[in-house]
Structure formats: C-alpha cells, structure tokens
Coordinates of C-alpha atoms in Angstrom, one line a residue:
X1 CA -122.2 126.7 78.3
X2 CA -121.6 126.3 82.0
X3 CA -123.6 128.5 84.4
X4 CA -122.6 129.2 88.0
X5 CA -125.1 129.1 90.8
X6 CA -125.6 132.2 93.0
X7 CA -123.4 131.2 95.9
X8 CA -120.5 130.2 93.6
X9 CA -120.7 133.5 91.7
X10 CA -120.9 135.5 95.0
X11 CA -117.7 133.7 96.4
X12 CA -115.8 134.6 93.2
X13 CA -116.8 138.2 93.4
X14 CA -115.8 138.4 97.0
X15 CA -112.4 137.1 96.1
X16 CA -112.0 139.8 93.5
X17 CA -113.0 142.5 95.9
X18 CA -110.6 141.4 98.7
X19 CA -107.5 141.6 96.6
X20 CA -104.7 143.7 98.0
X21 CA -105.5 147.4 97.7
X22 CA -103.0 149.5 95.6
X23 CA -100.4 151.1 97.7
X24 CA -100.3 154.9 97.7
X25 CA -96.9 156.6 97.7
X26 CA -96.4 158.9 100.6
X27 CA -96.4 162.6 99.5
X28 CA -93.0 164.2 98.7
X29 CA -92.0 167.8 99.0
X30 CA -92.2 169.4 95.5
X31 CA -88.8 171.1 96.1
X32 CA -86.4 168.9 98.0
X33 CA -88.2 165.6 97.2
X34 CA -88.1 164.3 100.8
X35 CA -91.1 162.3 102.1
X36 CA -93.3 164.6 104.1
X37 CA -94.3 161.8 106.5
X38 CA -90.6 160.9 107.2
X39 CA -90.0 161.2 110.9
X40 CA -86.4 162.3 110.1
X41 CA -87.7 165.3 108.0
X42 CA -86.2 168.4 109.7
X43 CA -87.1 172.0 109.5
X44 CA -84.9 175.1 109.6
X45 CA -85.5 176.6 113.0
X46 CA -85.3 180.2 111.8
X47 CA -82.9 183.0 111.9
X48 CA -82.0 185.1 114.9
X49 CA -83.5 188.6 115.0
X50 CA -80.2 190.3 114.4
X51 CA -79.4 188.3 111.2
X52 CA -78.9 190.4 108.0
X53 CA -80.0 189.8 104.5
X54 CA -77.2 189.1 102.0
X55 CA -76.7 192.6 100.4
X56 CA -76.7 194.3 103.8
X57 CA -74.5 191.6 105.3
X58 CA -71.9 192.0 102.6
X59 CA -71.4 195.6 103.4
X60 CA -70.7 195.0 107.1
X61 CA -67.2 196.3 108.0
X62 CA -66.4 193.1 109.9
X63 CA -66.1 191.4 106.5
X64 CA -64.0 194.0 104.8
X65 CA -60.4 193.1 104.0
X66 CA -59.6 196.8 103.3
X67 CA -59.3 199.6 105.7
X68 CA -61.0 202.9 105.2
X69 CA -58.0 204.4 103.4
X70 CA -57.7 201.8 100.7
X71 CA -59.4 201.8 97.4
X72 CA -60.7 198.2 97.7
X73 CA -61.9 196.3 94.7
X74 CA -59.6 196.0 91.7
X75 CA -62.5 194.7 89.6
X76 CA -66.2 194.7 90.1
X77 CA -66.5 191.6 88.0
X78 CA -65.1 189.4 90.8
X79 CA -67.5 188.2 93.5
X80 CA -66.4 188.7 97.1
X81 CA -65.3 185.6 98.9
X82 CA -66.2 184.8 102.5
X83 CA -66.5 181.9 104.8
X84 CA -69.7 180.7 106.5
X85 CA -70.0 178.7 109.7
X86 CA -72.9 177.3 111.7
X87 CA -74.8 177.1 108.5
X88 CA -78.0 175.3 107.5
X89 CA -79.2 174.7 103.9
X90 CA -83.0 174.6 103.3
X91 CA -85.6 174.8 100.6
X92 CA -88.2 177.6 100.3
X93 CA -90.6 175.5 102.4
X94 CA -88.0 175.4 105.3
X95 CA -87.0 171.7 105.0
X96 CA -83.3 171.2 105.8
X97 CA -81.9 169.3 102.8
X98 CA -78.6 168.2 101.3
X99 CA -77.2 170.4 98.6
X100 CA -75.2 167.6 96.8
X101 CA -78.1 165.5 95.5
X102 CA -78.8 167.4 92.2
X103 CA -81.4 169.9 93.6
X104 CA -79.3 172.9 92.7
X105 CA -78.5 171.5 89.3
X106 CA -82.2 171.0 88.7
X107 CA -82.8 174.7 89.5
X108 CA -84.5 174.0 92.8
X109 CA -84.0 177.1 95.0
X110 CA -82.0 176.3 98.1
X111 CA -81.0 178.9 100.6
X112 CA -78.6 179.0 103.6
X113 CA -78.2 180.9 106.8
X114 CA -75.3 181.0 109.2
X115 CA -72.5 183.3 110.4
X116 CA -70.4 184.8 107.6
X117 CA -66.7 185.5 108.4
X118 CA -63.9 187.2 106.5
X119 CA -62.0 185.0 104.1
X120 CA -58.9 185.1 106.2
X121 CA -60.6 183.9 109.4
X122 CA -60.0 180.1 109.8
X123 CA -61.7 179.8 113.2
X124 CA -65.1 178.2 112.9
X125 CA -66.4 179.8 116.1
X126 CA -69.1 182.5 115.8
X127 CA -66.9 185.3 117.1
X128 CA -66.1 188.0 114.6
X129 CA -68.8 186.9 112.2
X130 CA -72.0 188.5 110.9
X131 CA -75.3 186.6 111.3
X132 CA -76.9 186.2 107.9
X133 CA -80.3 185.0 106.8
X134 CA -81.7 183.4 103.6
X135 CA -78.5 183.8 101.6
X136 CA -79.1 182.8 98.0
X137 CA -80.6 181.1 96.2
X138 CA -77.5 179.0 95.7
X139 CA -76.5 179.2 92.1
X140 CA -73.7 176.5 92.3
X141 CA -71.9 174.4 94.8
X142 CA -68.3 173.4 94.3
X143 CA -65.2 171.7 95.6
X144 CA -61.8 173.2 95.2
X145 CA -58.2 172.3 96.0
X146 CA -57.0 171.3 99.4
X147 CA -56.2 173.9 102.1
X148 CA -52.6 172.7 102.5
X149 CA -53.7 169.6 104.4
X150 CA -56.1 166.8 103.9
X151 CA -59.3 168.9 103.6
X152 CA -61.1 169.9 100.4
X153 CA -62.9 173.2 100.4
X154 CA -66.6 173.1 99.7
X155 CA -68.4 176.3 98.7
X156 CA -71.5 178.0 97.4
X157 CA -71.9 180.7 94.8
X158 CA -74.9 183.1 95.0
X159 CA -75.6 186.1 92.8
X160 CA -73.7 188.3 95.3
X161 CA -70.7 186.2 96.6
X162 CA -68.8 183.0 97.0
X163 CA -68.9 181.3 100.4
X164 CA -66.5 178.6 101.7
X165 CA -68.2 176.3 104.1
X166 CA -66.7 175.8 107.6
X167 CA -68.8 174.0 110.2
X168 CA -72.5 173.1 109.8
X169 CA -75.0 174.0 112.5
X170 CA -75.9 171.2 114.9
X171 CA -79.3 170.7 113.2
X172 CA -77.7 170.6 109.7
X173 CA -74.7 168.3 110.6
X174 CA -76.4 165.1 109.5
X175 CA -76.9 166.5 106.0
X176 CA -73.3 167.8 105.5
X177 CA -71.5 165.7 102.9
X178 CA -68.2 164.2 103.7
X179 CA -65.9 167.2 104.2
X180 CA -62.5 165.4 104.3
X181 CA -62.1 164.4 100.7
X182 CA -58.9 162.8 99.5
X183 CA -57.4 162.8 96.1
X184 CA -56.7 165.3 93.3
X185 CA -58.1 168.8 93.3
X186 CA -61.7 169.2 92.1
X187 CA -63.0 172.0 89.8
X188 CA -62.7 175.5 91.0
X189 CA -65.7 177.8 91.6
X190 CA -67.1 179.5 88.6
X191 CA -65.4 182.8 89.6
X192 CA -62.0 181.5 90.3
X193 CA -60.4 179.7 93.3
X194 CA -60.6 181.1 96.8
X195 CA -57.3 182.8 98.0

C-alpha cells in the first residue's frame, strides 16, 4: 500500500478545497417569478389619491351608458364592459409584471390600476375617465376579434367587470404584449364578446 507524505497530502487537500464554489441562484419573487436583484425590476408607483376601488368606480355616472330615466341592465348575469387606459399590471408585492406569461393561469393574483372609460369611448386620453386602483384580481385575460381594422382587442375579466385594454402607462409600456395581432379572431372573453 502506497502512503503519501505530509506535503503531498496537504497539496491534494488544498486542491479539493479550492474547487469552484456552488453558484447560488439569485432570489425570485414568489409571485411574479422575476429576479429580485434584476436592475430592470420595476415597481408600481402607486395610485393617485382620487383613485376609486373597483365596486365604487363601477357605479360612477361617467361610466353609465344609460341615462337616469332608463331601466339599465337587461340581465344581472352579464358583467359590465369598460375600457381602461394608462394601465399598469402588478402583483401583490407591487412588481410590474406581464400578464401573458401564465401567472394568471397559475392563480397568481395580479391587479391593475388605470383610468376606466365607458365602452363607447375610443379615445385613450385620460379625459372622461375614472381613476381606479387595485382592480382585480384578474381572473382571466383574453384576446377577441378585431376592431374593424388591424388591431386585436385584449382584455381582462375580474369578478366585477370585463375591461378592454387601451394604452399602457409609460412605466408599464415595456411589459405590454404585442397589441397589433394579425390573423383570425381569437377566443372571446368568458362572458361574451365586447360590443
């Protein structure tokens, strides 16, 4: 049996000790799965003071398509449909995140804030809208037919309403999926197509 002298044995042990250390994976957000040390990780900047929560916002007269003398809803089973502009989507930790990466489908709670407009208003400016905060959580996102041109309509469904997306906020614009989709019509929202 071969024996090693002290200096040979010490050199061999040193070689073993200096092997490359195991790399540690940077921490990820438990919700949106983005790396927490990513310099591109963006946070939702918060809602303006006059922003309303979803139930209150939905009763605002600026969103009503009926005047005071009309009966209104034909059916309480249908969700109201509105448009939302200058929106941001974020997880419960406030990280801005894309909504089209399977998070909603995995039951990760995503919320959105923005300016909600009546369904008939096609102008993405903030005028005539109602500032809304923490809408959701988003139960589903969907793509539906084309609006008579080249654009597909992308929307969200919450427990209270369907929302068609207009323009993202400046902070959220890098996360917005391609909005000018070409090709055949995609599935309708769970509660029927927007008008």
